[in-house]
CSV table of C-alpha atoms in Angstrom, one decimal:
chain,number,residue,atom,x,y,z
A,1,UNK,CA,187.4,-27.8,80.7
A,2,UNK,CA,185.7,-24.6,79.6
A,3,UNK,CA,187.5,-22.2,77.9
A,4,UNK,CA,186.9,-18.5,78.9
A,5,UNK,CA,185.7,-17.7,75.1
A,6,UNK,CA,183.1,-20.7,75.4
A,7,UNK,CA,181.8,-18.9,78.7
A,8,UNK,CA,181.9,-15.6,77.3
A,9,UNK,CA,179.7,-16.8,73.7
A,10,UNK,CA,177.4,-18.6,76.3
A,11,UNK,CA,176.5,-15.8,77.9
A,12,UNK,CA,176.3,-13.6,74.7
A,13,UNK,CA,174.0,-15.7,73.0
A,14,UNK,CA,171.5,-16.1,75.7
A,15,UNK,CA,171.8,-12.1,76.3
A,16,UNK,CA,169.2,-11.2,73.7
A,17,UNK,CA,166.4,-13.7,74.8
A,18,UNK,CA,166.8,-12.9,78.5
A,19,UNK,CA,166.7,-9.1,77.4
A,20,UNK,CA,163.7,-9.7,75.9
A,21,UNK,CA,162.5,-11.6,79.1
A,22,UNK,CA,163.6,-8.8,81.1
A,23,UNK,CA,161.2,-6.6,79.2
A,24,UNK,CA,158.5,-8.5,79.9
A,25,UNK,CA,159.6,-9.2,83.5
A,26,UNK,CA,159.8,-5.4,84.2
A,27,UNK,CA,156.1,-4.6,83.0
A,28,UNK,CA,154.6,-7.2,84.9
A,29,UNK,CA,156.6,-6.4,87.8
A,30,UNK,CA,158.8,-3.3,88.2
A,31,UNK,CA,161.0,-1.4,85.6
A,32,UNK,CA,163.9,-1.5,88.0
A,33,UNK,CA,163.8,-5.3,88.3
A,34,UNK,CA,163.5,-6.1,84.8
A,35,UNK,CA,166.4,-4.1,83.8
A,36,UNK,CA,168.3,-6.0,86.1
A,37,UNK,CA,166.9,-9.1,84.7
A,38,UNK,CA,168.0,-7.6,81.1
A,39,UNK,CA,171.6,-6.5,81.8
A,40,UNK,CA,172.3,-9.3,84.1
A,41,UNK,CA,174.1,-12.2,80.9
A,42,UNK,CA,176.1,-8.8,79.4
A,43,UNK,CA,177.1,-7.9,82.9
A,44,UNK,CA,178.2,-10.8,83.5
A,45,UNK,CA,180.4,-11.7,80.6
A,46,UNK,CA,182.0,-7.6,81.4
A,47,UNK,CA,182.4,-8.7,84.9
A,48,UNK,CA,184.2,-12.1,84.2
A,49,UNK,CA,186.6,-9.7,82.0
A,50,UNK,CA,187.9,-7.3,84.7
A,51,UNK,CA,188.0,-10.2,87.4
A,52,UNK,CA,190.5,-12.0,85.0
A,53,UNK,CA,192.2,-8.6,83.8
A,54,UNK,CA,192.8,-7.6,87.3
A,55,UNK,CA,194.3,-11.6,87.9
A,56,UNK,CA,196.6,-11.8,84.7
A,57,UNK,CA,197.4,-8.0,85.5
A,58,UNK,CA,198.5,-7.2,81.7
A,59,UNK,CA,195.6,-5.1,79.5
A,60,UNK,CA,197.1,-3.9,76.1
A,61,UNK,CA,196.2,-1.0,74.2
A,62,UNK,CA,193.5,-2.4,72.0
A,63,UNK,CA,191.0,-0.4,71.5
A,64,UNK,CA,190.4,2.2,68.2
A,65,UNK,CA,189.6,5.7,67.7
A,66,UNK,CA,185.6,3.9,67.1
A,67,UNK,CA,185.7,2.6,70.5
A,68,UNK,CA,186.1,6.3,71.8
A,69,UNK,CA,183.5,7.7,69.0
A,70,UNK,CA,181.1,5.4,70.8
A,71,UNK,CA,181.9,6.3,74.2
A,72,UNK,CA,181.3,10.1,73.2
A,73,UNK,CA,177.7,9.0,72.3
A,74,UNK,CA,177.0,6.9,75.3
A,75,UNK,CA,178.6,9.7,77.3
A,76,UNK,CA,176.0,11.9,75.6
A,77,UNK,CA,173.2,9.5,76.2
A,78,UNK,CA,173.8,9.0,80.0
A,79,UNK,CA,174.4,13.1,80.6
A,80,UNK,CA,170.5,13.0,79.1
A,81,UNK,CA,169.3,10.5,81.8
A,82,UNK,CA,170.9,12.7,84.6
A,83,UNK,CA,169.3,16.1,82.8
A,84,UNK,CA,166.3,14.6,83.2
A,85,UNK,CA,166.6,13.9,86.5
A,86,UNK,CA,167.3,17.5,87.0
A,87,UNK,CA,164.8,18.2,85.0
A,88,UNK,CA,161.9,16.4,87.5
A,89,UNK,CA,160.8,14.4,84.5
A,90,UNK,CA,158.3,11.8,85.5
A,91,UNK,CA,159.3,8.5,86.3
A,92,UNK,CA,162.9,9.4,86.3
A,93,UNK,CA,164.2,8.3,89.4
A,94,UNK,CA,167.7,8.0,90.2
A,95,UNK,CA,167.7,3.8,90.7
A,96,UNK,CA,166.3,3.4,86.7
A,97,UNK,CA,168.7,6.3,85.6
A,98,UNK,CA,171.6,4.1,86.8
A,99,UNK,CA,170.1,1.1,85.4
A,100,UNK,CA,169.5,2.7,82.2
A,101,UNK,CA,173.1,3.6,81.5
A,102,UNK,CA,174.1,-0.2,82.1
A,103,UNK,CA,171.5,-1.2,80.2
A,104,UNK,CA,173.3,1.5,77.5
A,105,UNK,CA,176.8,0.3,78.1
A,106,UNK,CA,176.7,-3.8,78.9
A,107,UNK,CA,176.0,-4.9,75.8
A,108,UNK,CA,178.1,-3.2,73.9
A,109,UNK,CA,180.8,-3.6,76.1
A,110,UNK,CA,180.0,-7.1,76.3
A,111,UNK,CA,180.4,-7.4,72.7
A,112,UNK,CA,183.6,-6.2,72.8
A,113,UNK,CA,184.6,-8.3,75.5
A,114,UNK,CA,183.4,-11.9,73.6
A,115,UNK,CA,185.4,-10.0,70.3
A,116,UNK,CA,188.5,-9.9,72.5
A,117,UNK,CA,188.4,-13.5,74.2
A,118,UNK,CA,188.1,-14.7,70.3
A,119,UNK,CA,190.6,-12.9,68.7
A,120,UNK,CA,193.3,-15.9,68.7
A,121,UNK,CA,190.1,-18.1,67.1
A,122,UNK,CA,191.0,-18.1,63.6
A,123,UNK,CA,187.1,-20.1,63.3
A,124,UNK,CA,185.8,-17.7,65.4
A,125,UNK,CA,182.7,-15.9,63.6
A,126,UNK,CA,181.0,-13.2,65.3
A,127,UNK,CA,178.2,-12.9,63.0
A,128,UNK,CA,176.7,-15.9,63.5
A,129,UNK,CA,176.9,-15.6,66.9
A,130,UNK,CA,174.7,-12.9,67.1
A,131,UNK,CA,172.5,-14.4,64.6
A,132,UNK,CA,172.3,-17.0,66.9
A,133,UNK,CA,171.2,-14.8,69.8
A,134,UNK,CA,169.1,-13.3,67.9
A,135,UNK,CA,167.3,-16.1,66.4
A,136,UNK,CA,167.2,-17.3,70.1
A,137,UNK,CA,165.0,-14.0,70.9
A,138,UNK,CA,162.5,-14.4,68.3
A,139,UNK,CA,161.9,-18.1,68.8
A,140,UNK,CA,161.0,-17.5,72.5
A,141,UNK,CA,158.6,-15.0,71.6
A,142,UNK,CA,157.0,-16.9,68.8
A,143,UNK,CA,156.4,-20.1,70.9
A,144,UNK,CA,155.2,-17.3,74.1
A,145,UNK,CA,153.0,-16.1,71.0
A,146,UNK,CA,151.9,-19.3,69.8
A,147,UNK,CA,151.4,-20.6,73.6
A,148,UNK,CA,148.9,-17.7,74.4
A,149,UNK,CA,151.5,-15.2,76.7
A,150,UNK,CA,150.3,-11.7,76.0
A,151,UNK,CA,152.2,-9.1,75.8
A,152,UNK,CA,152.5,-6.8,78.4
A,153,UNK,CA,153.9,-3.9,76.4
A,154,UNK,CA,152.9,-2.1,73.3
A,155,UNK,CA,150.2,-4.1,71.6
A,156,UNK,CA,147.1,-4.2,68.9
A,157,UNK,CA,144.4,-6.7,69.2
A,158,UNK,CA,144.2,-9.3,66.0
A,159,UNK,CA,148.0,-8.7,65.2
A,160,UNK,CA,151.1,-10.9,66.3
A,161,UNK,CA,151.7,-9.1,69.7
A,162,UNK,CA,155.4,-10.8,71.2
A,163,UNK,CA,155.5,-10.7,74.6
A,164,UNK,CA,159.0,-11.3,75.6
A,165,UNK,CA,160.2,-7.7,73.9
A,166,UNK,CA,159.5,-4.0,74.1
A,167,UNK,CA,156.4,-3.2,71.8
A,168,UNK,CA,155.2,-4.7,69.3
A,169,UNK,CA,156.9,-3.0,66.4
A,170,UNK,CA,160.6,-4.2,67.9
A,171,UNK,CA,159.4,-7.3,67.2
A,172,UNK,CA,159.1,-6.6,63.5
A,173,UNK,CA,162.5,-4.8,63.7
A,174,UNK,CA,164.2,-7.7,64.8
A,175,UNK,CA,162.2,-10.4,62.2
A,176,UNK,CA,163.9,-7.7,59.6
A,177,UNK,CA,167.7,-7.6,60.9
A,178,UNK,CA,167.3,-11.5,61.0
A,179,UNK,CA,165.6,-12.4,58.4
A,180,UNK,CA,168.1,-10.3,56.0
A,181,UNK,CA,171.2,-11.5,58.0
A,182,UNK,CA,169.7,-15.1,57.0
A,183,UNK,CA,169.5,-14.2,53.1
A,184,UNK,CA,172.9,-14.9,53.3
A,185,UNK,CA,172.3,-18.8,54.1
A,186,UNK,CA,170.3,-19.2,51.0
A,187,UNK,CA,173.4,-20.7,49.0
A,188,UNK,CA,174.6,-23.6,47.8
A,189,UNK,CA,171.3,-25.7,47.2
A,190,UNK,CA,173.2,-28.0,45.4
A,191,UNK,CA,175.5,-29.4,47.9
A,192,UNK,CA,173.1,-28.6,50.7
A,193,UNK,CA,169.3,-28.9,50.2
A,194,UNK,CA,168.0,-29.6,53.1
A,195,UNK,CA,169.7,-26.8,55.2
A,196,UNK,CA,168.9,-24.5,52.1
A,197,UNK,CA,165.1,-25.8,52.6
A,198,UNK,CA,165.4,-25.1,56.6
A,199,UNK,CA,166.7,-22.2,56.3
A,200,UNK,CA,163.8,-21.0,53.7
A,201,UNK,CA,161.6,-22.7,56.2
A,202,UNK,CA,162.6,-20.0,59.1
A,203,UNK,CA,162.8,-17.0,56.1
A,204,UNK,CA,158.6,-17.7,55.5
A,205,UNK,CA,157.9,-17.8,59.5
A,206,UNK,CA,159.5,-14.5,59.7
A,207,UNK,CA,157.8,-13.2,56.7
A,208,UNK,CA,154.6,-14.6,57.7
A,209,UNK,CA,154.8,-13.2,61.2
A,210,UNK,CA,156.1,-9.9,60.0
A,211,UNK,CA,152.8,-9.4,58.2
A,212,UNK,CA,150.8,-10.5,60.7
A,213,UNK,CA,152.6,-7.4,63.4
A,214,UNK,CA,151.4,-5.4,60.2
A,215,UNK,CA,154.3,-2.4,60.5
A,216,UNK,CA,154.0,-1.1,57.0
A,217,UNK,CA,157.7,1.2,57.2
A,218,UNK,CA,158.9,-2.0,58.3
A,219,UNK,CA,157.9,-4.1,56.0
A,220,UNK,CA,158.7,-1.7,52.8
A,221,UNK,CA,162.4,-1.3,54.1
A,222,UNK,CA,162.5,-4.9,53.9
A,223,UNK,CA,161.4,-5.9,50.8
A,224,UNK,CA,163.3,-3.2,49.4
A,225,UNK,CA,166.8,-3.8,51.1
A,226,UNK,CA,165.9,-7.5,50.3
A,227,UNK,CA,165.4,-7.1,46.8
A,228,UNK,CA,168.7,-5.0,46.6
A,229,UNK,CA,170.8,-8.1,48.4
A,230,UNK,CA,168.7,-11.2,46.5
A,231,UNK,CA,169.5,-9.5,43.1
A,232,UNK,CA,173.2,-8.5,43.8
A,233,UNK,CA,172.0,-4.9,43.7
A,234,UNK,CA,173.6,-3.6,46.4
A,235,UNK,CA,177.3,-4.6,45.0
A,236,UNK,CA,176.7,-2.1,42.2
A,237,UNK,CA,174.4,0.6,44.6
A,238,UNK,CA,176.6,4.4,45.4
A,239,UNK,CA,175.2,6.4,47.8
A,240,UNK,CA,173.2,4.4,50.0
A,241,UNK,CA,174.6,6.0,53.2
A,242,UNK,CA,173.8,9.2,51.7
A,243,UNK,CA,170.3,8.4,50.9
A,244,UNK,CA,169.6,7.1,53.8
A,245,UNK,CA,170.3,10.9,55.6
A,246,UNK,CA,167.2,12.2,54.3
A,247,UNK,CA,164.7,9.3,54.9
A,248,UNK,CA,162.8,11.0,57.3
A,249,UNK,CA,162.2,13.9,55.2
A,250,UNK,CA,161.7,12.0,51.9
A,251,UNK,CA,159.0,10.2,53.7
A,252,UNK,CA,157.0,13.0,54.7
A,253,UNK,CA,157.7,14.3,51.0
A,254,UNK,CA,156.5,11.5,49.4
A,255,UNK,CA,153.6,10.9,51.7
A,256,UNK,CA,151.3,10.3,48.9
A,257,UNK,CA,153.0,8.0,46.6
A,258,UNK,CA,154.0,5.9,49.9
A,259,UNK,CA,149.8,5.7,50.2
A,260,UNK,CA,149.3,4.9,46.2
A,261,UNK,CA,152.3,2.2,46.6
A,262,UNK,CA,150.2,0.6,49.6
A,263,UNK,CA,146.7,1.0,47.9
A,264,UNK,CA,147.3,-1.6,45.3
A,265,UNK,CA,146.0,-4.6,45.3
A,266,UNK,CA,148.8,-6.7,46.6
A,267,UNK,CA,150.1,-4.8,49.5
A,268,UNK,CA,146.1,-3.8,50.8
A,269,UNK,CA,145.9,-7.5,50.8
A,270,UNK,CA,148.5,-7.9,52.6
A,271,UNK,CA,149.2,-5.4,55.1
A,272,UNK,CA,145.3,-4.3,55.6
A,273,UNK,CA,145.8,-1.0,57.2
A,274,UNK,CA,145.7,1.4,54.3
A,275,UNK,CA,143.6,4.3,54.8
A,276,UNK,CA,144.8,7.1,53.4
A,277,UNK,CA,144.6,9.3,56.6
A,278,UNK,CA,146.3,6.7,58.4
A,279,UNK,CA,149.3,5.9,55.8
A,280,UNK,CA,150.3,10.0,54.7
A,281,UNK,CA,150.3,10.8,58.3
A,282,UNK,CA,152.1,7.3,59.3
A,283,UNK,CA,149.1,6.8,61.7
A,284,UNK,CA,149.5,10.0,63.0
A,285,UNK,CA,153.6,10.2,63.8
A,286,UNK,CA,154.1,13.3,61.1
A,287,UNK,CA,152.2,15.4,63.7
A,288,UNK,CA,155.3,14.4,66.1
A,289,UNK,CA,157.9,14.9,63.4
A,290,UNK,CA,156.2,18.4,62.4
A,291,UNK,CA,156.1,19.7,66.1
A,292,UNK,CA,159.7,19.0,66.6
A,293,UNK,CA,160.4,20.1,63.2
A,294,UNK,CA,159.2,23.5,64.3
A,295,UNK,CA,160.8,23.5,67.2
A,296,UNK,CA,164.6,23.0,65.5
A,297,UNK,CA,163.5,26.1,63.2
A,298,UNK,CA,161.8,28.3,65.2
A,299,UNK,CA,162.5,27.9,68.9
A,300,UNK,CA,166.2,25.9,69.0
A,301,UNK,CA,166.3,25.9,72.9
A,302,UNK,CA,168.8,22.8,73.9
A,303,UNK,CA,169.2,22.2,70.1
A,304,UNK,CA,173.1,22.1,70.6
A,305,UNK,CA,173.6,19.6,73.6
A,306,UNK,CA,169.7,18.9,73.9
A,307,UNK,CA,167.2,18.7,76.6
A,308,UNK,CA,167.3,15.6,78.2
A,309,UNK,CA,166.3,12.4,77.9
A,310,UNK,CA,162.4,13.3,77.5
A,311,UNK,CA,163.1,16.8,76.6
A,312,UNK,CA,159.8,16.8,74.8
A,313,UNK,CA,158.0,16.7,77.5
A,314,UNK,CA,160.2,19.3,79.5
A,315,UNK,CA,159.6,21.9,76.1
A,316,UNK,CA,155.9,20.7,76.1
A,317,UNK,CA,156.3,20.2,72.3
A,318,UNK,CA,153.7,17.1,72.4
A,319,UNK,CA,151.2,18.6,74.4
A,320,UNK,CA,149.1,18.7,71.6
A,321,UNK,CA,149.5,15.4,70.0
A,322,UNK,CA,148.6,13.9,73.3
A,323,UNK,CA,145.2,15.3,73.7
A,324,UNK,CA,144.8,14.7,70.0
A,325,UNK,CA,145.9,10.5,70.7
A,326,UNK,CA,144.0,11.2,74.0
A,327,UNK,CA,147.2,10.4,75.9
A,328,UNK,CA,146.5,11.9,79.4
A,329,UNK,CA,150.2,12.7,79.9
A,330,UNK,CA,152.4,14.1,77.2
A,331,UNK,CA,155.4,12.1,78.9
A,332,UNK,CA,154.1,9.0,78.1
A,333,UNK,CA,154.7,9.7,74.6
A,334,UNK,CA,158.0,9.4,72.6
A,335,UNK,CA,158.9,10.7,68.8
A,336,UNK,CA,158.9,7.4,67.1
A,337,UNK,CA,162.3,8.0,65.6
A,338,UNK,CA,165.6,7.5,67.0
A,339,UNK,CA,166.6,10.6,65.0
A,340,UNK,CA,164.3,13.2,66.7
A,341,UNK,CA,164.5,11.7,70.0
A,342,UNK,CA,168.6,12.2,69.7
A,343,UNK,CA,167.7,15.5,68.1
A,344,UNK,CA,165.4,17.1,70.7
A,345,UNK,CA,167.3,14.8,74.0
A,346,UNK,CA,171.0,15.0,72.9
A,347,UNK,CA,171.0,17.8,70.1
A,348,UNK,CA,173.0,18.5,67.1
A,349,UNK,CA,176.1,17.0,69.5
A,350,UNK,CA,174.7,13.4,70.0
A,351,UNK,CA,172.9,13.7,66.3
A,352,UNK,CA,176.4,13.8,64.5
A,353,UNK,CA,178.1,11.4,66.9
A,354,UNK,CA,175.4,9.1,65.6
A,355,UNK,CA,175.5,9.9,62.6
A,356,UNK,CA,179.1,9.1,62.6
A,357,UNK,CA,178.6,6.2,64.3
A,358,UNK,CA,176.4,4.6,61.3
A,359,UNK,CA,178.9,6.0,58.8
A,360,UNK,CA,181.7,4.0,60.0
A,361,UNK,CA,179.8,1.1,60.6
A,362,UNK,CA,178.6,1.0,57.0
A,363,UNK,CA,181.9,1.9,55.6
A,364,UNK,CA,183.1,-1.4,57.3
A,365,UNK,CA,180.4,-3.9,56.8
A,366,UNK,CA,179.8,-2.8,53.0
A,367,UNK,CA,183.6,-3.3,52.9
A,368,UNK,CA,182.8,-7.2,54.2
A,369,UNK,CA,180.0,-7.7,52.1
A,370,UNK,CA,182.2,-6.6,48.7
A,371,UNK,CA,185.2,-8.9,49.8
A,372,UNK,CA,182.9,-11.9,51.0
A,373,UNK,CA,184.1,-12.5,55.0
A,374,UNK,CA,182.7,-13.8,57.5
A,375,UNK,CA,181.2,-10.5,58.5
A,376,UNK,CA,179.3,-9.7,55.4
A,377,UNK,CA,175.7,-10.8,56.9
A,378,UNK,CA,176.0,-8.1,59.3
A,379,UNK,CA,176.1,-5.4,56.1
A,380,UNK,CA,172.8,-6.8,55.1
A,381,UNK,CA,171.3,-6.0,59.4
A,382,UNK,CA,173.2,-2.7,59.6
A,383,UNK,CA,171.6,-1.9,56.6
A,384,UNK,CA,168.2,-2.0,57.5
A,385,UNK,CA,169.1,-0.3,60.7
A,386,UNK,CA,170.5,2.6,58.6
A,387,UNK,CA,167.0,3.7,57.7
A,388,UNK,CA,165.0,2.4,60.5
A,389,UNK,CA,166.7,4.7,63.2
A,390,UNK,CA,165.0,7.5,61.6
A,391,UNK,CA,161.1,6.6,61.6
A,392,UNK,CA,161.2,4.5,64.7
A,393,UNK,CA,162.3,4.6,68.6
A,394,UNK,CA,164.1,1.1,67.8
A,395,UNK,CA,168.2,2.2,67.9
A,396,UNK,CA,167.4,4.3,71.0
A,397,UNK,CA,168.7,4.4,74.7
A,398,UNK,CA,167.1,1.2,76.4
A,399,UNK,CA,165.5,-0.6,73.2
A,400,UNK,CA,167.3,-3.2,72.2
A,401,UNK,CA,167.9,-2.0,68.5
A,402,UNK,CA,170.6,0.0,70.7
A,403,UNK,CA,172.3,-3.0,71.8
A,404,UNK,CA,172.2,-4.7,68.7
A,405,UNK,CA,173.6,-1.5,66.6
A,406,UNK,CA,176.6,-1.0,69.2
A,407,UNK,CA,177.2,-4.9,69.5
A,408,UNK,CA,177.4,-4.8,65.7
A,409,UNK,CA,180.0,-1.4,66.1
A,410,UNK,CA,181.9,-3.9,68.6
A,411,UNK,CA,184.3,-5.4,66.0
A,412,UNK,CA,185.8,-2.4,64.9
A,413,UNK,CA,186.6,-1.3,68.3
A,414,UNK,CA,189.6,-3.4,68.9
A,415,UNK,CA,192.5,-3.1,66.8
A,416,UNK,CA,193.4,-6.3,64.3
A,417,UNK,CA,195.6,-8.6,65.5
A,418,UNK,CA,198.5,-7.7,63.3
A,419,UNK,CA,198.5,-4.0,64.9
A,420,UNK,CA,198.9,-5.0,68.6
A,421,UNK,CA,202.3,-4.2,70.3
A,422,UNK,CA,201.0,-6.1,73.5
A,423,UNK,CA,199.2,-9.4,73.5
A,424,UNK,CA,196.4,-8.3,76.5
């Protein structure tokens, strides 16, 4: 007999890959139908949930003062969608606005649901379950790689283009939130060699294939917040959060030494793009980060609750770096961070919610990763996700970096078991 926690993991682990399917199911197809096909395992696990709530007609009071920080910033996130609409953006229709916010809120939920059905499951480990799923998500698309499936997304000729996911660049973001959560398998040689070789194995495929996508901001994060866990660093590291508040801005400060740091012999090797136009402009994204930059000091309309999902293109702050990427349509374009697009969509309001967001989640897993639980891989992917939300789209709306952030935020939405007054 299968137990409903069995059913629920089920479902959970094959959410990622059939995400990423419905990724490449929607560009081939429609948009509409391939967030359907994405949502449809987390749906399921949150419709299984209220069918047997609504039977066993007992819910407790579980969920913590997180759960409700979260729901501000998907409330904040789906008021966006609905701007837009207002707003006559192109291709916002009213069908992929609705799908959008499920595709905001399943997964999450979801996460919370499969956190819940575990709780009595002393074994239970949460970490490697989405390990799991997402391991499951990068070996589909290396073997659609490998087998010759292009990608029907964002893409470069002569690089490692994934085809069941987003854009090509997700794919390096999720080789780097795996590939540090699996650091933490790398133990015990003695007692277990040939796992510890496997597992080294799968570390130099997603090394190897991270190199080949060639994301250079990807890449750097990586090696550094790898160096930090190998070495034991980042027991002894203070401030981390805080640094990580002014990536964006050190960045474009540090433009320069970024290109000298590339221009040497082992990373032009390696990573082959580095022309210095190319790296101090971060192939052309400071123009994006400038404009908007401009526009939270000298125009500010919408900078308090925003301007809608696409709100760049409602200001017409992009104009310009479309004809100058000879984009025909400035609303084709995002901001290439999750930052500005929060910033310009959602305003200071959804900015700090996020901001919170990442600060309790660090607080927790760094808390994990000093005391040695189950949990403490996750530091290691929430890490890297704490400075990638800044220079890329990845953590935002319909990407899947937002599911996996707000699946990772799941476990500290439901109160521990020793604080419940009802068993739900």
């Amino acid at each position: 007999m299968i137990r409903k926690s069995q059913l629920v993991n089920a479902l959970f682990l094959v959410g990622f890959p059939v995400f990423g399917y419905g990724s490449y199911y929607g560009l081939k197809n429609s948009i509409s139908k391939g967030m359907i096909v994405s949502v449809a395992p987390f749906a399921a696990i949150v419709l299984f949930y209220l069918i047997d709530a609504l039977y066993r007609q007992r819910v407790g009071n579980l969920l913590t003062r997180t759960w409700w920080l979260c729901m501000a910033y998907m409330a904040s996130l789906v008021v966006s969608m609905f701007v837009a609409l207002g707003h006559g953006i192109p291709g916002v229709q009213s069908g992929n606005v609705l799908l959008s916010c499920l595709i905001f809120l399943m997964p999450f939920t979801a996460a919370i649901v499969v956190n819940f059905y575990n709780r009595e499951n002393a074994d239970f480990n949460f970490s490697r379950l989405l390990f799991l799923g997402l391991g499951a998500l990068l070996a589909i698309n290396i073997l659609g790689f490998l087998a010759g499936v292009q990608s029907a997304g964002h893409s470069f000729e002569g690089r490692a283009n994934f085809p069941y996911i987003r854009g090509i660049y997700t794919g390096a973001h999720v080789l780097a939130v795996f590939a540090l959560m699996l650091l933490f398998k790398l133990r015990d040689f003695g007692r277990r060699p040939v796992a510890y070789m496997l597992y080294l194995v799968v570390l130099l495929i997603c090394i190897v294939f991270m190199l080949k996508i060639n994301s250079r901001l990807s890449f750097m994060i990586f090696l550094m917040l790898a160096g930090f866990f190998v070495t034991k660093a980042m027991k002894a590291i203070r401030g981390l959060y805080t640094i990580s508040l002014f990536t964006l801005p050190l960045l474009l400060s540090f433009s320069l030494l970024v290109y000298q740091v590339l221009s040497t012999p082992v990373f032009a090797s390696i990573l082959e793009r580095v022309s210095k136009e190319d790296v101090t402009t971060f192939n052309g994204r400071s123009y994006i980060w400038l404009s908007i930059g401009d526009w939270a000091v000298s125009d500010r309309t919408g900078l308090l609750f925003g301007n809608g999902f696409k709100g760049h293109y409602y200001l017409h702050l992009l104009d310009g770096v479309a004809v100058l990427w000879n984009e025909p349509h400035a609303y084709n374009l995002h901001s290439h961070s999750t930052f500005t697009e929060v910033a310009v969509a959602q305003g200071i309001v959804g900015v700090v919610l996020l901001y919170m967001i990442f600060w309790r989640g660090f607080k927790h897993y760094r808390k994990q990763y000093l005391e040695g639980t189950s949990q403490a891989p996750l530091f290691a992917g929430f890490a890297y996700l704490l400075f990638i939300w800044q220079l890329d789209i990845f953590c935002y709306g319909v990407d899947i970096g937002h599911s996996i952030l707000f699946a990772m935020m799941a476990p500290l939405c439901l109160k521990p078991k020793s604080a419940l007054t009802n068993d739900a």
